[in-house]
Each structure stands twice: as structure tokens, then as C-alpha cells.
PDB file of C-alpha atoms in Angstrom:
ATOM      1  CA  UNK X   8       0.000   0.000   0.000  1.00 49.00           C
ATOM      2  CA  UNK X   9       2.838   2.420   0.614  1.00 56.00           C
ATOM      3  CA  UNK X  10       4.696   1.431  -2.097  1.00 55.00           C
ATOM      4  CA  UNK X  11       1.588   2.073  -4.615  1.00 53.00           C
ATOM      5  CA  UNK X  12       1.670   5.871  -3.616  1.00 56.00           C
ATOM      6  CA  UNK X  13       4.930   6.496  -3.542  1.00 54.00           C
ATOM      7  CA  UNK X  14       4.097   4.988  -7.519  1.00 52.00           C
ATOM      8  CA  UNK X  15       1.878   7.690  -7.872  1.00 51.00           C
ATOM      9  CA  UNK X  16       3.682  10.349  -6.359  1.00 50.00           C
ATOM     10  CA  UNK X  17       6.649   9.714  -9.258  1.00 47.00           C
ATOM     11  CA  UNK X  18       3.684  10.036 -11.850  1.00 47.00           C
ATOM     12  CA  UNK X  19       2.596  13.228 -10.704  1.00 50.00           C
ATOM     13  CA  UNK X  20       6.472  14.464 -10.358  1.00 48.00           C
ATOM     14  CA  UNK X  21       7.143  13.392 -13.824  1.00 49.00           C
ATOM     15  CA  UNK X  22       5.394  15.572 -15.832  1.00 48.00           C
ATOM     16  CA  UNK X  23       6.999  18.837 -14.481  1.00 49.00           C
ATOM     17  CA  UNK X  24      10.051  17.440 -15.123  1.00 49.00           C
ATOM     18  CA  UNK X  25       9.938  17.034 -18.743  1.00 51.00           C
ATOM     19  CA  UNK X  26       8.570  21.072 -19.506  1.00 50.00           C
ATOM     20  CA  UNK X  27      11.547  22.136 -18.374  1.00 53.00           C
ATOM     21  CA  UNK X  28      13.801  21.206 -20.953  1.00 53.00           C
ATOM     22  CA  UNK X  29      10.867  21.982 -23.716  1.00 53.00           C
ATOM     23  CA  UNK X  30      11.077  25.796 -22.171  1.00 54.00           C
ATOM     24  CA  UNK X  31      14.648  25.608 -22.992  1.00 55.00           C
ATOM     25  CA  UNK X  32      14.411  25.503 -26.489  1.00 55.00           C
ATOM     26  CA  UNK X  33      13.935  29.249 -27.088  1.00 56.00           C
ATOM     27  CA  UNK X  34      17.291  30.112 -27.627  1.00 56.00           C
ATOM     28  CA  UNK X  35      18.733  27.219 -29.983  1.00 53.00           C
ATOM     29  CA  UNK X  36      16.383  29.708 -32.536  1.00 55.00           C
ATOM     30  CA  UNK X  37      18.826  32.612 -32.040  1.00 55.00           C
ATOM     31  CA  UNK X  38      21.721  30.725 -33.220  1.00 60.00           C
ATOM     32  CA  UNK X  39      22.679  30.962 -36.781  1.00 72.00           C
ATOM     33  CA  UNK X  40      22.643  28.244 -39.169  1.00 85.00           C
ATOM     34  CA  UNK X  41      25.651  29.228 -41.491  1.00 90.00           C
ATOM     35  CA  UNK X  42      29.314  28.352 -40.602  1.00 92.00           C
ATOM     36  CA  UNK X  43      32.085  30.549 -41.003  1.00 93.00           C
ATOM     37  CA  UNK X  44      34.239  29.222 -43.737  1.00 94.00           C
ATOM     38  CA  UNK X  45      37.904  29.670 -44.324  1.00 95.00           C
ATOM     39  CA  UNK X  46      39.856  28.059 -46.825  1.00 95.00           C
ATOM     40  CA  UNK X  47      43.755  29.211 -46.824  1.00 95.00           C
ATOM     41  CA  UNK X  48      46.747  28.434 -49.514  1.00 94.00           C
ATOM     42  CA  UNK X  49      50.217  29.438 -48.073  1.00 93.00           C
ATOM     43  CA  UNK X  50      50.237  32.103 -50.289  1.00 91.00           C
ATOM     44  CA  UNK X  51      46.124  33.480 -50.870  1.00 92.00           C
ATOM     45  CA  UNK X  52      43.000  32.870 -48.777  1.00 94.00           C
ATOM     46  CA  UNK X  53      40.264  31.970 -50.712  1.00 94.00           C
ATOM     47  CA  UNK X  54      37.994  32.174 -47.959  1.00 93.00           C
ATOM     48  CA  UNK X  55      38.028  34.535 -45.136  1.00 93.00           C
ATOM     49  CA  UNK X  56      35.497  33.753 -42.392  1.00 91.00           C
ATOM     50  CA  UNK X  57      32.898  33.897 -44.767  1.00 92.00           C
ATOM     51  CA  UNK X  58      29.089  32.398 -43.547  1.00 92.00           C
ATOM     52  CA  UNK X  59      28.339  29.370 -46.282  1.00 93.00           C
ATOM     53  CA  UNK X  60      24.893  27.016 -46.143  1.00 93.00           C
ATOM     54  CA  UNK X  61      26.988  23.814 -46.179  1.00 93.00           C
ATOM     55  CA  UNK X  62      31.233  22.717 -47.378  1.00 94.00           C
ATOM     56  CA  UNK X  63      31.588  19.353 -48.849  1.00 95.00           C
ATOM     57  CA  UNK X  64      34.994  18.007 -48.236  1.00 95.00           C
ATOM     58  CA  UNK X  65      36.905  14.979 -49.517  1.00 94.00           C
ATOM     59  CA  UNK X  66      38.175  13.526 -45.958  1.00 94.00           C
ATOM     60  CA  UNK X  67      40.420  10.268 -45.903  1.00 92.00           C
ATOM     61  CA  UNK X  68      37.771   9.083 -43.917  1.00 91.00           C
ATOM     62  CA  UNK X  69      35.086   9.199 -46.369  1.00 91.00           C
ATOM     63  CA  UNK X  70      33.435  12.326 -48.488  1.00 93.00           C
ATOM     64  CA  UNK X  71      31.670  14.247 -45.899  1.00 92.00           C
ATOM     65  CA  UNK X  72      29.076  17.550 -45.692  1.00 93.00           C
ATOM     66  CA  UNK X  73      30.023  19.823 -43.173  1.00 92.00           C
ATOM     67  CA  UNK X  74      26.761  22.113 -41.658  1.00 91.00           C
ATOM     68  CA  UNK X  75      26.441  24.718 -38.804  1.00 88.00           C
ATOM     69  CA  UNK X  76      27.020  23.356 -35.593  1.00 88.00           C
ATOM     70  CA  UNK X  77      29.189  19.865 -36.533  1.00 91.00           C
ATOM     71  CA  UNK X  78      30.759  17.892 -34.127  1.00 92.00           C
ATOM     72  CA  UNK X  79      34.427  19.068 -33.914  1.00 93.00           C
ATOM     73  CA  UNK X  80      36.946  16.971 -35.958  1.00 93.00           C
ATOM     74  CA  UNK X  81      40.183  17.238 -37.494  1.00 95.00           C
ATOM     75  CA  UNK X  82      40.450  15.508 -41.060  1.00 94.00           C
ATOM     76  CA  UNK X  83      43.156  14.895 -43.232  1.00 95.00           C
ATOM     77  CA  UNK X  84      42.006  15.149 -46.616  1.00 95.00           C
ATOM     78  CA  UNK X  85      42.805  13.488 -50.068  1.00 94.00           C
ATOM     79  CA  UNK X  86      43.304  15.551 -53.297  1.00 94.00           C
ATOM     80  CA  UNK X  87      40.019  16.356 -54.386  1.00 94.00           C
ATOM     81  CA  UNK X  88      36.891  18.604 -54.662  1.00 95.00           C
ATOM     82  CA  UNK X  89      35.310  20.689 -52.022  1.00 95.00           C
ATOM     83  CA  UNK X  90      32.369  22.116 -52.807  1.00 95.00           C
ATOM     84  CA  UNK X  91      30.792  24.757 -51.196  1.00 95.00           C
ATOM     85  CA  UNK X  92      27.373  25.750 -51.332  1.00 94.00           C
ATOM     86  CA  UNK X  93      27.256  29.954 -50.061  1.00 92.00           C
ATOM     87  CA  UNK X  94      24.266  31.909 -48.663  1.00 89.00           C
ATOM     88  CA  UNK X  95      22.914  33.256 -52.205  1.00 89.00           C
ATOM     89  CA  UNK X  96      22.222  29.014 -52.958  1.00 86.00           C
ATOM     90  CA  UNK X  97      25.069  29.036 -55.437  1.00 90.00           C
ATOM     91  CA  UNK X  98      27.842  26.224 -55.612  1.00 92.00           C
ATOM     92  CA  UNK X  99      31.380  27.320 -56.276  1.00 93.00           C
ATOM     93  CA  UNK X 100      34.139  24.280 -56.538  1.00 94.00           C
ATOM     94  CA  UNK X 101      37.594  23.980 -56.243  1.00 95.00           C
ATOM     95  CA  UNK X 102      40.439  21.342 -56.606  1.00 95.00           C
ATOM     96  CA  UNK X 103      42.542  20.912 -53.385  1.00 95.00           C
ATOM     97  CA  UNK X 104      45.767  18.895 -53.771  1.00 93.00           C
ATOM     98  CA  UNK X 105      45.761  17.339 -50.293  1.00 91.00           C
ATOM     99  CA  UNK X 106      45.518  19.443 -46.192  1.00 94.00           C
ATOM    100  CA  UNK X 107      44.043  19.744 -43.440  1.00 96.00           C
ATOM    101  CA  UNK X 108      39.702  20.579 -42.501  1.00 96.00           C
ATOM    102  CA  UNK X 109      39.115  21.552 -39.022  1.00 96.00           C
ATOM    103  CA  UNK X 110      35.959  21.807 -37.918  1.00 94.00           C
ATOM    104  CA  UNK X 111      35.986  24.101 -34.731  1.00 93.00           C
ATOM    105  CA  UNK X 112      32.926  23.912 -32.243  1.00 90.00           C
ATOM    106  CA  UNK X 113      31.235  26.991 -32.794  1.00 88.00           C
ATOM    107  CA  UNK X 114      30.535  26.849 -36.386  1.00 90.00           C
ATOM    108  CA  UNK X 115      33.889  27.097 -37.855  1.00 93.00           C
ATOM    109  CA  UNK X 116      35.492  25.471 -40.540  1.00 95.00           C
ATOM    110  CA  UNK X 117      39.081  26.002 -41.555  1.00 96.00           C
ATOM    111  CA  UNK X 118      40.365  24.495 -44.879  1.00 96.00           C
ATOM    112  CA  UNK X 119      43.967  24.303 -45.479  1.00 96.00           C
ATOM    113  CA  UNK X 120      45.556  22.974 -48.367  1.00 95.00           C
ATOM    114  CA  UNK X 121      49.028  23.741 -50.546  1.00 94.00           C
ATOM    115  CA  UNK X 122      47.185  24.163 -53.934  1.00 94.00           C
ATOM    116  CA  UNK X 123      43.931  24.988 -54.907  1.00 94.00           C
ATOM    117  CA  UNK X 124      41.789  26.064 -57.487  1.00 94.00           C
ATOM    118  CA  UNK X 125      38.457  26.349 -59.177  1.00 94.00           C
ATOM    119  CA  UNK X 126      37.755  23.823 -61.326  1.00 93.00           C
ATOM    120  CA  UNK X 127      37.353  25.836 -64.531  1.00 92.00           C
ATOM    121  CA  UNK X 128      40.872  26.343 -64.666  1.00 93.00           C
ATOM    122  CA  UNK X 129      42.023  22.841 -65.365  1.00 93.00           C
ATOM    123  CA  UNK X 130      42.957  21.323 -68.347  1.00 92.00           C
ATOM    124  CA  UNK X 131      41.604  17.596 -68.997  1.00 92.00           C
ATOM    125  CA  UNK X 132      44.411  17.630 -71.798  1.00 92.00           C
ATOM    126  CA  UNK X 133      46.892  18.473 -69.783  1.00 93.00           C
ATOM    127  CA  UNK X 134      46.024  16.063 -66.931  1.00 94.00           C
ATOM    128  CA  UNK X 135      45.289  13.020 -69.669  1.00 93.00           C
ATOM    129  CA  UNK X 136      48.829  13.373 -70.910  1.00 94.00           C
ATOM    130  CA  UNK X 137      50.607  13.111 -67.412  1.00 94.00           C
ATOM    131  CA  UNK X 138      48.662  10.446 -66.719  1.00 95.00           C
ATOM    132  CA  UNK X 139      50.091   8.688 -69.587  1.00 94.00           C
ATOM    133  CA  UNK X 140      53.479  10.163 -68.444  1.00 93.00           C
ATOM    134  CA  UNK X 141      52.933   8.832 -64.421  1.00 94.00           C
ATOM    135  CA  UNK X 142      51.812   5.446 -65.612  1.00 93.00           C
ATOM    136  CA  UNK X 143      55.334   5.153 -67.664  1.00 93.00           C
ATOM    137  CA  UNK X 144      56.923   5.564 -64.610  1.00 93.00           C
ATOM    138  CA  UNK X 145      55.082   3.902 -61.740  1.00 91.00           C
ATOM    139  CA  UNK X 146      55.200   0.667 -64.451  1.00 91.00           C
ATOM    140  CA  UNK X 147      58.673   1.609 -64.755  1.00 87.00           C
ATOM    141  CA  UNK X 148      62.146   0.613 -63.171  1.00 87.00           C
ATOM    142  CA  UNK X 149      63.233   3.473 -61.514  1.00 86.00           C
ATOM    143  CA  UNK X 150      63.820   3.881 -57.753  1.00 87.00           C
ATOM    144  CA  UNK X 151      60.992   2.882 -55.247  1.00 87.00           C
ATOM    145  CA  UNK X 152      60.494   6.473 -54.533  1.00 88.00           C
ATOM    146  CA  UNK X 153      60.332   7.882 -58.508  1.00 90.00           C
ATOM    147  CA  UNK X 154      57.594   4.823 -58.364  1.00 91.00           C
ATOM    148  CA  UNK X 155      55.889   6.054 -55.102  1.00 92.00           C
ATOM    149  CA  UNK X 156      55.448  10.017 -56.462  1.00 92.00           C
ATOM    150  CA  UNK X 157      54.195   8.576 -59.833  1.00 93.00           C
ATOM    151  CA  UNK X 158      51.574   6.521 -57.711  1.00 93.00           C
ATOM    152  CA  UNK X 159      50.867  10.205 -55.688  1.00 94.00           C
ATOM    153  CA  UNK X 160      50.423  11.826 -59.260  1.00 94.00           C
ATOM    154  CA  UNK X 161      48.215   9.085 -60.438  1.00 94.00           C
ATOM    155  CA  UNK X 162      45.985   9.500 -57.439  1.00 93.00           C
ATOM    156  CA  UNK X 163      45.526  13.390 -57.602  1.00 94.00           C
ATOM    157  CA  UNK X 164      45.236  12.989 -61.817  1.00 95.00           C
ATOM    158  CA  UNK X 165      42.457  10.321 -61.559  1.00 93.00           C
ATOM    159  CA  UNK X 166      40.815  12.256 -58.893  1.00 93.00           C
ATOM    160  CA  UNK X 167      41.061  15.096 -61.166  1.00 93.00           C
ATOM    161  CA  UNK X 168      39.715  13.373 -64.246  1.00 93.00           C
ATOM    162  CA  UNK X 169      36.954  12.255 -62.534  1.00 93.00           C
ATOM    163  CA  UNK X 170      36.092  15.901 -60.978  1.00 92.00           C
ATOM    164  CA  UNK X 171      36.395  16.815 -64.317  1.00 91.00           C
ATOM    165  CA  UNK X 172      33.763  14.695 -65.852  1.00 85.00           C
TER     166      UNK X 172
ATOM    167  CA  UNK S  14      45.566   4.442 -42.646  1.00 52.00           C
ATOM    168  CA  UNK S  15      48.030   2.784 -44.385  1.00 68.00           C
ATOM    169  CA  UNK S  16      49.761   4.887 -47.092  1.00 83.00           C
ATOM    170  CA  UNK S  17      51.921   3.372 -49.941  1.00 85.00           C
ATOM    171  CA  UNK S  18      54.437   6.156 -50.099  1.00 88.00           C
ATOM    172  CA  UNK S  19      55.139   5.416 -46.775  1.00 88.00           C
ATOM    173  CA  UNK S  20      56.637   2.045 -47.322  1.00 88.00           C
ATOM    174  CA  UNK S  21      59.170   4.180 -49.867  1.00 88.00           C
ATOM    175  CA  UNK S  22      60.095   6.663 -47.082  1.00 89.00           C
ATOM    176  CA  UNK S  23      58.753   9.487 -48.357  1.00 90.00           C
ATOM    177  CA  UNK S  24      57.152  11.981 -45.786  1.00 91.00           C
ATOM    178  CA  UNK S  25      53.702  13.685 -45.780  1.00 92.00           C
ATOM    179  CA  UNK S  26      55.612  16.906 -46.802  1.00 92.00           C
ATOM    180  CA  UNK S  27      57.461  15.648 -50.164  1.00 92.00           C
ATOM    181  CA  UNK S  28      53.472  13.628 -50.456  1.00 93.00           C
ATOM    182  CA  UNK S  29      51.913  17.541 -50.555  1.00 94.00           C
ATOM    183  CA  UNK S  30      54.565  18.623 -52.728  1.00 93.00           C
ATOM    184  CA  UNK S  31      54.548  16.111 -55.103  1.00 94.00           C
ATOM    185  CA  UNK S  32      50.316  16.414 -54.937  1.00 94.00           C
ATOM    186  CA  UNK S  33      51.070  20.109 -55.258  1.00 94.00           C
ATOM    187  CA  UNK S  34      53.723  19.908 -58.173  1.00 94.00           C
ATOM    188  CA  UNK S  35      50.688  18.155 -60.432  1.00 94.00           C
ATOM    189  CA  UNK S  36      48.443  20.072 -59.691  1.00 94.00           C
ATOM    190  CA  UNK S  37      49.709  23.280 -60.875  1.00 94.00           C
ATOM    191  CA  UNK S  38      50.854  21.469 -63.732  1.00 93.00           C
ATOM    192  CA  UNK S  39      47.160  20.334 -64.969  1.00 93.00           C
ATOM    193  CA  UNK S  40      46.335  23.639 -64.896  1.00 93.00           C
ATOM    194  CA  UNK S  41      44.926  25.575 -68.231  1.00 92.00           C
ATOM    195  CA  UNK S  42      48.269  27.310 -70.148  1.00 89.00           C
ATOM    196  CA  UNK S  43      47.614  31.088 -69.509  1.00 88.00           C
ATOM    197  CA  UNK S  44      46.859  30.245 -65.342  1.00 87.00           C
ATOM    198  CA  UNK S  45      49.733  27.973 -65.061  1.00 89.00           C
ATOM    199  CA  UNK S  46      52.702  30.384 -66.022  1.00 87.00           C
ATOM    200  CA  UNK S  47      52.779  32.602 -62.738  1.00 84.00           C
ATOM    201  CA  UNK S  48      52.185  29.735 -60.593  1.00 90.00           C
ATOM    202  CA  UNK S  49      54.507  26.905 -61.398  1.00 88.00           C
ATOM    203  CA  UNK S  50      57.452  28.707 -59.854  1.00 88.00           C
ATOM    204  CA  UNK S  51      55.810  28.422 -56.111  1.00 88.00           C
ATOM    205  CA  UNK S  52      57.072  25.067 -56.496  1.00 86.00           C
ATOM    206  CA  UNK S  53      60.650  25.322 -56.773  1.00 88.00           C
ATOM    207  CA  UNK S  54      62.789  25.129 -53.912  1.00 87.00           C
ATOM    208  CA  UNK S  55      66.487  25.384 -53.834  1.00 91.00           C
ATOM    209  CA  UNK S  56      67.762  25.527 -50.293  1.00 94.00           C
ATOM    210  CA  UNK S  57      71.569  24.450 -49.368  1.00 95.00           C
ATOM    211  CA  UNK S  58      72.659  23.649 -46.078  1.00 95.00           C
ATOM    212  CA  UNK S  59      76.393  22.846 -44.586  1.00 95.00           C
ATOM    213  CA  UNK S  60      76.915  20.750 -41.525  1.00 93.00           C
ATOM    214  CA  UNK S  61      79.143  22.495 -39.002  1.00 95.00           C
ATOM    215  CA  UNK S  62      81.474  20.788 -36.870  1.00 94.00           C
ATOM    216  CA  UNK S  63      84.130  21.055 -34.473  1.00 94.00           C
ATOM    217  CA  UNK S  64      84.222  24.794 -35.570  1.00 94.00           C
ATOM    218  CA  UNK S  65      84.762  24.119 -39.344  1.00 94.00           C
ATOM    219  CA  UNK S  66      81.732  24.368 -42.048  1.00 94.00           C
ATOM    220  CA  UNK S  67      81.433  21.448 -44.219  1.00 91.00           C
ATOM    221  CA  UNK S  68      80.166  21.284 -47.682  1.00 92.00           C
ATOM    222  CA  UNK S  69      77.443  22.916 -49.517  1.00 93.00           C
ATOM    223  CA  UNK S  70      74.586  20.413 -50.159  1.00 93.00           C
ATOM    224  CA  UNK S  71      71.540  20.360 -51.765  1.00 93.00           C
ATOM    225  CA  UNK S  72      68.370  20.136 -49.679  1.00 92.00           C
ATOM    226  CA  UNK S  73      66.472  18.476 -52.269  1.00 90.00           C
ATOM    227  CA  UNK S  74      69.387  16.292 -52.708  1.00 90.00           C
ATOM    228  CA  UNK S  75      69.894  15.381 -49.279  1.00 91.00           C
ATOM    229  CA  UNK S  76      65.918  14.560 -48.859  1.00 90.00           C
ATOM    230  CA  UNK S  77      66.186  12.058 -51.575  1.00 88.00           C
ATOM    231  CA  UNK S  78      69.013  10.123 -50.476  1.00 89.00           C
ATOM    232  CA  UNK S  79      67.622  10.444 -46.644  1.00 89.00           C
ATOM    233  CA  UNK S  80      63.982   8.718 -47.753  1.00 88.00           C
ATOM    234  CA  UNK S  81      65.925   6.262 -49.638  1.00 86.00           C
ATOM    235  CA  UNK S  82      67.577   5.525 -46.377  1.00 87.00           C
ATOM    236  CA  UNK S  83      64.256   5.137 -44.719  1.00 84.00           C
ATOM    237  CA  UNK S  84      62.512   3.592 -47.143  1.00 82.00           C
ATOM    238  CA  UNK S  85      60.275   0.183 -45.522  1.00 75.00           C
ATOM    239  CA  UNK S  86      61.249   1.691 -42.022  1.00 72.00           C
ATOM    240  CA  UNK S  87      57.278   3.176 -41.475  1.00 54.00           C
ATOM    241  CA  UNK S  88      55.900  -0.560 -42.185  1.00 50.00           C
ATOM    242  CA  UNK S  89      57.928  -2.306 -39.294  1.00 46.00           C
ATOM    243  CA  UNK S  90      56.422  -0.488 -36.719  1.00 45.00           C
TER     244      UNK S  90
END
């Protein structure tokens, strides 16, 4: 008999309870839904803080989208396109050649790579014929490490053939 | 992750060169002229010892013959 209105006495408590995180909720409205994108070359920023919708990046670990308020994460990305989608709904893309995306907890994303470029700027002549060239050499018999930077090219070339497409 | 041109001895730096070096080489004619020189590098360095500098050498050089060195070193481990 006790123990059936202690039951109820948790019933009634609960209720209260659970409005109090629901009042909460107000403010997670005031926070914007853009992240701040920078994307840096040693020798240009491309990018300078600027709010964007959404950054697709290339990561080792798998191609991933990058919104407002990510989980923080350091990724080491392969050569390859980032695309971002800006405010105006617009999609600009550029070629990286290999870095570093940080994704900083309040809404920040830095990009930084050694090259990088928009993708209008590339040649698909010019990247069929070193792949031809690379090939030569990784099936070649020069040292292991002329063979291991033709494998490197060959990786940023087919990534860049097929980002060409 | 396991990376090939770590077996060779190669480093992630000479990896984002290398990346770096084709890239600005795939580029359209007219963009690639003013860029393709950010590549080059041509450091020397001398080894100092017992109050005496050595020779001259080639950074680049030196690199090469130190990844050769360590070459299958990064897979034992």
C-alpha cells in the first residue's frame, strides 16, 4: 500500500520534469545556421570567415558535408573537390591537392591545403597526358620512390579526371 | 591508414609537394605560367662541426638520399 503511492507520487512528479527542458528551447532559434568558412593556400585565402549554407569536403575518412554546428573533428584530406554551397544558394568548386579541414565547435570550418583552385581552370588535356606520363613511370624501373610520387600523381590525376567529368 | 608512399620513405611533406607539383601542372596554359614557380625550392645547407663548415649540399638532394635511407622503415612499426 505504501509502495503504490509512492508509484503515484513519481507520476505526478514526472510531468513537471519534462517542460523544463521543452522551455529551454527558445534560444537554440537565435543561433545561426551558417558556418564561417575559411579556406587558406600558403600564399592566398580563398575564404576569409565567410558564412556558407553547407562545405563538402573529400576527408580520408570518407566524403563528408560539413553544416552549422558539426561535431568538432580534425580531417586529413585526399586531393580532391570541395564544394561549397554559399548563402545566395550558389555552388562554387575547387580542386585541393591534399591538407588539413578543421571543424571548430562553434561553427567554424578552416580548410587548409598547398594548392587549390576552381575547377574551370584545369585542363583535362593536360592532366590526360601526365597520366600517360605517371603510368610510364610507376610501371617503370626506376627507384621505389620515382615509383611512389608517380603513384601520388596518379591519385591526384584520376581524382582530377573524374572531378572533371 | 596505411599509405603506400610510406613504405618508400617518403614523408607527408614531399606527399603535398609532389600532390602540389601536379596540380599546378594540370592547370589551363595562360593560369599555369605565374604559378609553377611556387614550387621550386632550392635551399643548401652545410653541416658544421668542431668549428669548421662542411660542404654545400643540396636540400632536395639530401631529402632524396635520406627517404631512400628510410625507405620500408614506417611498415615495421
Amino acid at each position: 500500500m505504501n509502495s503504490f503511492r509512492f508509484a503515484r507520487a513519481a507520476l505526478r512528479a514526472r510531468p513537471t520534469m519534462m517542460r523544463q527542458p521543452l522551455q529551454r528551447r527558445g534560444y537554440a532559434e537565435a543561433v545561426s545556421d551558417k558556418i564561417k568558412l575559411t579556406l587558406a593556400l600558403p600564399h592566398q585565402s580563398i575564404y576569409k570567415s565567410l558564412d556558407v549554407v553547407q562545405v563538402n569536403i573529400p576527408a580520408e575518412s570518407g566524403e563528408m558535408g560539413v553544416l552549422a554546428n558539426h561535431v568538432p573533428s580534425i580531417e586529413q584530406l585526399k586531393p580532391g573537390l570541395v564544394e561549397i554551397i554559399e548563402e545566395s544558394g550558389g555552388s562554387k568548386q575547387f580542386f585541393l591537392s591534399g591538407g588539413f579541414a578543421i571543424v571548430q565547435p562553434n561553427s567554424q570550418l578552416s580548410i587548409n591545403a598547398v594548392e587549390g583552385f576552381p575547377l574551370e581552370e584545369f585542363s583535362s588535356e593536360a592532366v590526360r597526358s601526365q597520366i600517360a606520363e605517371a603510368q610510364k613511370i610507376a610501371g617503370g624501373s626506376g627507384s621505389e620512390q620515382d615509383i611512389a610520387e608517380a603513384k601520388i600523381e596518379l591519385e591526384v590525376l584520376e581524382s582530377l579526371q573524374a572531378a572533371l567529368k | 591508414m596505411a599509405f603506400a608512399w610510406k613504405a618508400a620513405g617518403l614523408t607527408y611533406n614531399r606527399y603535398l609537394a609532389v600532390a602540389a607539383r601536379v596540380v599546378r601542372r594540370s592547370l589551363k596554359e595562360e593560369q599555369r605560367i605565374g604559378v609553377e614557380r611556387r614550387g621550386e625550392m632550392d635551399l643548401k645547407f652545410a653541416k658544421w662541426q668542431n668549428g669548421k663548415q662542411g660542404d654545400n649540399k643540396n636540400l632536395a638532394d639530401a631529402n632524396t638520399s635520406a627517404m631512400a635511407e628510410h625507405a620500408g622503415q614506417q611498415t615495421a612499426q
